Coordinates of C-alpha atoms in Angstrom, one line a residue:
X1 CA 169.5 143.9 66.7
X2 CA 166.5 145.3 68.5
X3 CA 166.4 145.6 72.2
X4 CA 164.3 143.3 74.3
X5 CA 160.7 144.6 74.7
X6 CA 161.1 147.1 71.9
X7 CA 158.2 147.7 69.5
X8 CA 159.1 146.6 66.0
X9 CA 157.2 148.0 63.1
X10 CA 156.8 146.7 59.5
X11 CA 155.4 148.6 56.6
X12 CA 154.1 146.6 53.7
X13 CA 152.2 147.0 50.5
X14 CA 150.4 143.7 50.8
X15 CA 148.8 143.2 54.2
X16 CA 146.2 140.4 54.2
X17 CA 143.0 141.8 55.7
X18 CA 140.3 139.6 57.1
X19 CA 138.0 140.6 54.3
X20 CA 140.3 139.0 51.7
X21 CA 141.5 142.4 50.4
X22 CA 145.1 143.5 50.3
X23 CA 146.1 146.9 51.7
X24 CA 149.2 149.0 52.4
X25 CA 149.9 149.8 55.9
X26 CA 152.0 149.3 59.1
X27 CA 151.9 146.7 61.8
X28 CA 153.4 147.3 65.3
X29 CA 154.6 144.3 67.3
X30 CA 155.5 144.4 71.0
X31 CA 156.2 141.2 72.9
X32 CA 153.1 140.1 74.9
X33 CA 151.0 143.1 73.6
X34 CA 148.1 143.2 71.1
X35 CA 148.7 143.9 67.5
X36 CA 148.5 147.4 66.2
X37 CA 147.4 147.8 62.6
X38 CA 147.3 151.1 60.8
X39 CA 146.4 151.3 57.1
X40 CA 148.1 153.7 54.7
X41 CA 150.7 155.3 57.0
X42 CA 154.5 154.6 57.2
X43 CA 156.7 155.3 60.2
X44 CA 160.3 156.2 59.7
X45 CA 161.3 153.5 62.1
X46 CA 159.6 150.7 60.1
X47 CA 161.6 147.7 58.9
X48 CA 161.9 147.9 55.2
X49 CA 160.3 145.0 53.3
X50 CA 160.6 144.2 49.6
X51 CA 157.7 145.4 47.4
X52 CA 156.8 141.7 46.9
X53 CA 156.6 141.0 50.6
X54 CA 153.3 140.0 52.3
X55 CA 152.1 140.3 55.9
X56 CA 149.6 137.5 56.6
X57 CA 148.1 136.0 59.7
X58 CA 150.6 133.7 61.5
X59 CA 149.9 130.1 60.4
X60 CA 148.3 127.5 62.8
X61 CA 149.3 123.9 62.4
X62 CA 147.1 121.6 64.5
X63 CA 149.0 118.4 63.7
X64 CA 152.7 118.0 64.5
X65 CA 154.8 115.4 66.2
X66 CA 157.5 117.0 68.4
X67 CA 158.4 113.7 70.1
X68 CA 159.9 115.0 73.3
X69 CA 158.4 113.6 76.5
X70 CA 158.5 114.5 80.2
X71 CA 160.2 112.1 82.6
X72 CA 157.8 111.0 85.3
X73 CA 158.9 110.0 88.8
X74 CA 158.5 106.5 90.0
X75 CA 155.6 107.8 92.2
X76 CA 153.9 109.3 89.2
X77 CA 154.1 106.1 87.2
X78 CA 152.8 104.1 90.2
X79 CA 149.8 106.5 90.6
X80 CA 149.0 107.3 86.9
X81 CA 150.4 104.4 84.9
X82 CA 151.0 102.8 82.6
X83 CA 150.4 99.7 84.6
X84 CA 152.8 96.8 84.5
X85 CA 155.7 98.7 83.0
X86 CA 159.3 98.6 84.2
X87 CA 160.2 102.1 85.3
X88 CA 163.9 102.0 84.2
X89 CA 162.9 100.7 80.8
X90 CA 160.4 103.5 80.5
X91 CA 162.9 106.2 81.4
X92 CA 165.4 104.6 78.9
X93 CA 162.7 104.8 76.2
X94 CA 162.0 108.4 77.0
X95 CA 165.6 109.5 76.9
X96 CA 166.2 107.7 73.6
X97 CA 163.2 109.5 72.2
X98 CA 164.2 112.9 73.5
X99 CA 167.7 112.4 72.1
X100 CA 166.3 112.1 68.6
X101 CA 164.2 115.3 68.4
X102 CA 163.2 118.2 70.7
X103 CA 160.4 120.6 71.3
X104 CA 162.9 123.4 70.5
X105 CA 163.8 121.9 67.1
X106 CA 160.1 121.6 66.3
X107 CA 159.5 125.2 67.3
X108 CA 162.3 126.4 65.1
X109 CA 161.0 124.4 62.2
X110 CA 157.5 126.0 62.8
X111 CA 158.9 129.5 62.9
X112 CA 160.8 128.9 59.6
X113 CA 157.5 128.0 58.0
X114 CA 155.6 131.0 59.4
X115 CA 153.7 128.9 61.9
X116 CA 152.9 130.6 65.2
X117 CA 150.7 128.0 67.0
X118 CA 150.8 124.2 66.8
X119 CA 148.8 121.2 68.1
X120 CA 151.2 118.4 69.2
X121 CA 150.4 114.7 69.2
X122 CA 150.8 112.6 72.3
X123 CA 152.3 109.4 70.9
X124 CA 155.2 109.5 73.3
X125 CA 156.5 106.9 75.7
X126 CA 154.7 108.5 78.7
X127 CA 151.8 110.0 76.8
X128 CA 149.1 112.5 77.9
X129 CA 146.5 109.9 78.9
X130 CA 144.0 111.0 81.6
X131 CA 143.8 114.4 83.3
X132 CA 147.0 114.3 85.4
X133 CA 149.4 113.0 82.7
X134 CA 147.9 115.4 80.2
X135 CA 148.3 118.5 82.4
X136 CA 151.8 117.4 83.4
X137 CA 152.8 116.9 79.7
X138 CA 151.1 120.2 78.6
X139 CA 153.0 122.1 81.3
X140 CA 156.3 120.5 80.1
X141 CA 155.6 121.5 76.5
X142 CA 154.6 125.0 77.5
X143 CA 157.8 125.5 79.5
X144 CA 160.0 124.3 76.7
X145 CA 158.3 126.1 73.8
X146 CA 158.9 129.2 71.7
X147 CA 155.3 129.4 70.7
X148 CA 151.9 128.2 71.9
X149 CA 151.5 124.4 71.8
X150 CA 148.3 122.6 72.4
X151 CA 149.0 119.1 73.5
X152 CA 146.2 116.8 72.4
X153 CA 145.1 114.2 75.0
X154 CA 145.7 110.6 73.9
X155 CA 142.8 108.3 74.0
X156 CA 143.4 104.8 75.5
X157 CA 141.1 102.1 76.8
X158 CA 140.2 103.1 80.4
X159 CA 141.8 106.5 80.1
X160 CA 139.6 109.3 81.4
X161 CA 138.6 112.1 79.1
X162 CA 139.7 115.7 79.4
X163 CA 136.5 117.7 79.6
X164 CA 136.2 120.4 76.8
X165 CA 139.3 119.1 75.0
X166 CA 139.8 117.0 71.9
X167 CA 141.0 113.5 72.3
X168 CA 143.2 111.8 69.7
X169 CA 142.4 108.2 68.7
X170 CA 145.6 106.4 67.5
X171 CA 143.8 103.1 67.3
X172 CA 144.3 102.4 63.7
X173 CA 147.7 103.9 63.2
X174 CA 151.0 102.3 62.3
X175 CA 152.6 101.1 65.6
X176 CA 149.6 102.0 67.6
X177 CA 147.3 100.0 69.7
X178 CA 145.4 98.5 66.7
X179 CA 142.1 98.7 68.6
X180 CA 139.0 97.2 67.1
X181 CA 135.5 96.2 68.1
X182 CA 134.3 96.5 71.6
X183 CA 137.5 97.8 73.1
X184 CA 137.5 100.8 70.7
X185 CA 133.8 101.4 71.3
X186 CA 134.4 101.4 75.1
X187 CA 137.2 104.0 74.6
X188 CA 134.9 106.2 72.6
X189 CA 132.1 105.8 75.1
X190 CA 134.3 107.5 77.7
X191 CA 134.4 110.5 75.4
X192 CA 130.6 110.8 74.9
X193 CA 129.7 114.5 74.5
X194 CA 133.3 115.5 73.9
X195 CA 135.4 116.2 70.7
X196 CA 137.6 113.5 69.2
X197 CA 140.0 113.3 66.3
X198 CA 141.4 110.1 64.7
X199 CA 144.0 108.6 62.3
X200 CA 142.0 108.0 59.2
X201 CA 143.4 104.9 57.6
X202 CA 144.0 101.3 58.4
X203 CA 145.6 98.2 57.0
X204 CA 143.8 96.1 54.5
X205 CA 141.6 93.3 56.0
X206 CA 142.2 90.9 53.1
X207 CA 146.1 90.9 52.9
X208 CA 149.2 92.2 54.6
X209 CA 151.6 94.5 52.9
X210 CA 154.0 91.6 52.4
X211 CA 151.3 89.5 50.7
X212 CA 150.4 92.5 48.6
X213 CA 154.1 93.0 47.6
X214 CA 154.4 89.4 46.6
X215 CA 151.2 89.4 44.6
X216 CA 151.6 92.7 42.7
X217 CA 155.4 93.3 42.5
X218 CA 155.0 97.1 42.5
X219 CA 157.8 99.6 41.9
X220 CA 159.4 99.8 45.4
X221 CA 158.9 103.6 45.4
X222 CA 155.1 103.0 45.2
X223 CA 154.7 99.9 47.4
X224 CA 153.5 101.8 50.5
X225 CA 151.3 104.2 48.5
X226 CA 149.6 101.5 46.5
X227 CA 148.9 99.2 49.5
X228 CA 147.5 102.1 51.7
X229 CA 145.5 103.4 48.8
X230 CA 142.3 105.4 49.0
X231 CA 140.2 102.4 49.9
X232 CA 141.9 102.0 53.3
X233 CA 141.0 105.6 54.1
X234 CA 137.4 105.3 53.1
X235 CA 136.9 102.1 55.1
X236 CA 138.4 103.7 58.2
X237 CA 136.5 106.9 58.0
X238 CA 133.2 105.1 57.5
X239 CA 133.8 102.8 60.5
X240 CA 134.9 105.7 62.7
X241 CA 132.0 108.0 61.8
X242 CA 129.5 105.1 62.4
X243 CA 131.1 104.5 65.8
X244 CA 131.2 108.2 66.8
X245 CA 127.6 108.7 65.9
X246 CA 126.4 105.7 67.8
X247 CA 128.3 106.8 70.9
X248 CA 127.4 110.4 70.8
X249 CA 130.6 112.5 70.5
X250 CA 130.2 116.2 69.8
X251 CA 132.7 116.5 67.1
X252 CA 134.9 114.1 65.0
X253 CA 137.9 115.4 63.2
X254 CA 139.4 113.3 60.4
X255 CA 143.1 113.9 60.4
X256 CA 145.3 114.3 57.2
X257 CA 142.6 113.7 54.6
X258 CA 144.5 112.7 51.4
X259 CA 142.1 112.4 48.5
X260 CA 139.1 114.1 46.9
X261 CA 136.8 111.0 47.5
X262 CA 137.8 110.9 51.2
X263 CA 137.0 114.6 51.7
X264 CA 133.7 114.1 49.8
X265 CA 132.8 111.2 52.1
X266 CA 133.1 113.5 55.1
X267 CA 131.1 116.3 53.4
X268 CA 128.3 113.9 52.4
X269 CA 128.0 112.5 56.0
X270 CA 128.1 116.0 57.5
X271 CA 124.8 116.9 55.8
X272 CA 122.8 114.7 58.2
X273 CA 125.2 114.0 61.0
X274 CA 124.3 114.6 64.7
X275 CA 127.8 115.8 65.4
X276 CA 130.3 118.2 63.8
X277 CA 132.7 116.9 61.2
X278 CA 135.6 119.3 60.7
X279 CA 138.1 118.3 58.1
X280 CA 141.9 118.4 58.3
X281 CA 143.8 118.1 55.0
X282 CA 147.3 116.8 54.9
X283 CA 149.3 119.7 53.7
X284 CA 151.8 117.8 51.5
X285 CA 149.1 115.9 49.6
X286 CA 148.5 119.0 47.5
X287 CA 152.1 118.7 46.2
X288 CA 153.0 115.0 46.3
X289 CA 151.2 112.3 44.3
X290 CA 152.4 108.9 43.2
X291 CA 153.3 110.1 39.7
X292 CA 155.4 112.9 41.1
X293 CA 157.3 110.4 43.3
X294 CA 158.5 108.6 40.2
X295 CA 160.2 111.9 39.0
X296 CA 162.3 112.1 42.2
X297 CA 165.7 110.6 42.7
X298 CA 165.1 107.1 43.9
X299 CA 166.9 107.4 47.2
X300 CA 164.6 110.4 48.1
X301 CA 161.4 108.8 46.8
X302 CA 162.1 105.7 49.0
X303 CA 161.9 107.8 52.2
X304 CA 159.0 110.0 51.0
X305 CA 156.1 108.0 52.5
X306 CA 153.6 108.6 55.2
X307 CA 150.1 107.4 56.5
X308 CA 147.7 107.9 54.8
X309 CA 149.9 107.4 51.7
X310 CA 150.3 109.8 48.8
X311 CA 147.4 109.9 46.4
X312 CA 147.2 109.2 42.7
X313 CA 147.3 112.3 40.6
X314 CA 143.6 111.9 39.8
X315 CA 142.7 111.8 43.5
X316 CA 145.0 114.6 44.2
X317 CA 143.5 116.9 41.6
X318 CA 140.0 116.2 42.8
X319 CA 141.1 116.9 46.4
X320 CA 142.6 120.3 45.4
X321 CA 139.4 121.4 43.5
X322 CA 137.1 120.2 46.4
X323 CA 139.2 122.0 49.1
X324 CA 138.8 125.3 47.3
X325 CA 135.1 124.8 46.9
X326 CA 134.6 123.7 50.5
X327 CA 136.6 126.5 52.2
X328 CA 134.8 129.1 50.1
X329 CA 131.5 127.6 51.2
X330 CA 132.5 128.4 54.8
X331 CA 133.1 124.8 56.0
X332 CA 135.5 124.1 58.9
X333 CA 138.4 122.8 56.8
X334 CA 142.1 123.5 57.3
X335 CA 145.6 122.2 56.7
X336 CA 147.8 120.1 59.1
X337 CA 151.4 119.2 58.2
X338 CA 151.7 116.0 60.3
X339 CA 155.3 117.0 60.8
X340 CA 157.0 113.7 61.7
X341 CA 160.8 114.0 62.4
X342 CA 162.0 110.4 62.0
X343 CA 165.6 109.7 61.6
X344 CA 166.7 108.8 58.1
X345 CA 167.7 105.3 59.3
X346 CA 164.1 104.8 60.5
X347 CA 162.8 105.5 57.1
X348 CA 164.9 103.0 55.2
X349 CA 163.3 99.9 53.9
X350 CA 163.9 96.7 55.9
X351 CA 163.6 93.4 54.1
X352 CA 162.1 95.2 51.2
X353 CA 159.4 96.8 53.3
X354 CA 158.9 100.4 54.5
X355 CA 159.4 101.2 58.2
X356 CA 158.4 104.5 59.9
X357 CA 155.9 106.6 57.9
X358 CA 156.0 110.3 58.1
X359 CA 158.1 113.3 56.9
X360 CA 159.3 116.6 58.0
X361 CA 157.0 119.2 56.5
X362 CA 156.3 122.2 58.7
X363 CA 159.4 124.2 57.8
X364 CA 158.3 124.2 54.2
X365 CA 154.6 125.2 54.8
X366 CA 155.1 128.4 52.7
X367 CA 156.4 126.5 49.7
X368 CA 153.5 124.1 49.8
X369 CA 151.0 127.1 49.9
X370 CA 152.7 128.5 46.8
X371 CA 151.9 125.3 44.9
X372 CA 148.2 126.1 45.4
X373 CA 148.6 129.9 44.6
X374 CA 150.9 129.5 41.5
X375 CA 149.5 126.3 39.9
X376 CA 145.9 125.9 41.0
X377 CA 144.5 129.5 41.2
X378 CA 144.0 129.7 45.0
X379 CA 143.8 133.2 46.3
X380 CA 145.8 134.3 49.3
X381 CA 142.5 134.6 51.1
X382 CA 141.8 130.9 50.4
X383 CA 145.2 130.0 51.9
X384 CA 144.7 132.4 54.9
X385 CA 141.5 130.6 55.7
X386 CA 143.0 127.1 55.3
X387 CA 146.3 127.9 57.1
X388 CA 145.3 130.5 59.7
X389 CA 141.7 131.5 60.2
X390 CA 140.0 128.2 60.2
X391 CA 142.5 126.2 62.3
X392 CA 142.6 129.1 64.7
X393 CA 138.9 128.9 65.2
X394 CA 139.2 125.1 65.8
X395 CA 142.1 125.1 68.3
X396 CA 140.7 128.1 70.2
X397 CA 137.9 125.8 71.4
X398 CA 140.3 123.8 73.5
X399 CA 143.1 126.2 74.6
X400 CA 143.1 129.5 76.5
X401 CA 144.9 132.1 74.4
X402 CA 145.7 135.5 76.0
X403 CA 144.1 137.4 73.1
X404 CA 141.8 136.7 70.1
X405 CA 143.5 134.6 67.4
X406 CA 142.7 134.1 63.8
X407 CA 142.1 137.7 62.9
X408 CA 144.5 140.4 61.6
X409 CA 143.2 143.5 63.3
X410 CA 144.2 145.9 66.1
X411 CA 143.7 144.3 69.6
X412 CA 144.2 140.7 68.4
X413 CA 147.1 138.4 69.3
X414 CA 150.1 139.6 67.2
X415 CA 150.7 136.4 65.2
X416 CA 152.1 137.1 61.8
X417 CA 153.8 135.4 58.8
X418 CA 155.9 137.8 56.8
X419 CA 157.2 136.4 53.5
X420 CA 158.5 137.3 50.0
X421 CA 156.3 135.8 47.3
X422 CA 158.8 136.5 44.5
X423 CA 161.8 134.7 45.9
X424 CA 162.8 131.3 44.5
X425 CA 163.6 128.5 46.9
X426 CA 165.8 125.4 47.0
X427 CA 166.2 123.0 49.9
X428 CA 169.6 123.2 51.5
X429 CA 169.7 120.3 54.0
X430 CA 173.1 121.2 55.5
X431 CA 171.9 124.7 56.2
X432 CA 168.6 123.6 57.7
X433 CA 170.3 121.1 59.9
X434 CA 172.1 124.0 61.6
X435 CA 169.3 126.5 61.6
X436 CA 166.7 124.1 63.0
X437 CA 169.2 122.4 65.4
X438 CA 168.2 119.1 64.0
X439 CA 171.1 116.7 63.4
X440 CA 168.9 114.2 61.6
X441 CA 167.4 116.7 59.3
X442 CA 166.4 115.6 55.8
X443 CA 163.7 116.7 53.5
X444 CA 161.4 115.0 50.9
X445 CA 161.7 118.3 48.9
X446 CA 165.4 117.9 48.5
X447 CA 166.2 118.4 44.8
X448 CA 162.9 119.9 43.9
X449 CA 163.0 122.8 41.4
X450 CA 160.5 125.6 40.9
X451 CA 159.7 126.0 44.6
X452 CA 158.8 129.6 45.5
X453 CA 158.5 131.8 48.6
X454 CA 160.9 132.9 51.3
X455 CA 159.9 133.3 54.9
X456 CA 161.3 136.6 56.3
X457 CA 159.9 137.2 59.8
X458 CA 157.5 135.2 62.0
X459 CA 155.8 137.0 64.9
X460 CA 154.5 135.1 67.9
X461 CA 152.4 137.1 70.4
X462 CA 154.3 140.2 69.5
X463 CA 157.8 138.6 69.6
X464 CA 159.5 139.0 66.3
X465 CA 161.8 136.3 64.9
X466 CA 164.0 136.9 61.9
X467 CA 163.8 133.5 60.1
X468 CA 165.6 134.2 56.8
X469 CA 168.6 132.1 58.0
X470 CA 169.5 131.5 61.6
X471 CA 166.4 132.1 63.6
X472 CA 166.9 135.1 65.8
X473 CA 164.6 136.9 68.2
X474 CA 164.6 140.7 67.6
X475 CA 162.6 141.9 70.7

């Protein structure tokens, strides 16, 4: 065990340089201090890494749900809302939510996946709506976190924007406000000139999921995915891009893009748009498709659903090809896990219908990246841009980091993901339940064979965590 504040050095044959090249060298990490990178040399005090180890930029995940919520005082609720709510019921809801998952558990899961910075969603009982509640919630997250967390402001009708931040529109999401028409337009108008992101699918206009089930009688494992098919994403994206352009936002980020056609729709619109259209790809869509779900044990496949739903294999393959072309062309495109830690009971079907969409993903970020590297010919530089460089550029527009992020060079913020590319991997739910301090832990990857990659160390602003088993700070 290293002493607090001590400099820890790693020597590695495979350091991922910003140029895309690999080089041998040494990195030096001291808590709160800039990274030191020296190529070629080796110190006798360096931690020995396997020859198959890599040192890459720490990953940046701009889309997680850590659930935990600050408890407001009665005076805060009276002054800042929400209006017309019973205070005791609000506190009961917050405490129930906080008992199910915590910021700490989310941070441990991120560290396990090599993730050093996250962007957290504000769909909590007392969400970050308006400047006061946003800052109060951001401070709460910062105090409880093990790594930098950007808390995205939640857009609501009448809620004032946060200047130079990115608001999140939950209007079309499951369990959300279901905003349409003039109400949603008024909400966007408040954010004129600012950046916005949005949930990019919606229910069908012609039938409910119950009506769809009764009409088509699909395999229960595919019910959710065939109802929320690619058409629901394309409809929502078009409607939202039209709205954003008419109002005059500066940037519109589509969250968790699931298919090649939905990414192509964004790229086509970007050619002539009056605003920026960055693209976030749902990380697990590069692994899961409907056909693969049918190869899973039924009890796992039945909880492996989210919004947007998993694509068909054809739409998945077109997505994977287009992502690679787009990132190599220099477009602002990146991954987001949409890590959603629902209890298993909340995922079980009720009356033959799915309940809470979303899965735990962030702790297996590395294994998803390996799917692209081993199966689809992605280079590590492709993955570095999608998982680190591009999302770092995006989030740094909205959050004050102490040092430059998204670059692996001396003087930058020391955020690193250190992993062994040769190691095989199998999900062990019991082990991860303990290591992530997550009593409800379960994984959609349970039982999957052929997974590769083992996270060894994750470095956050110079603080080194050993993440091979129990997550332990070394300095």
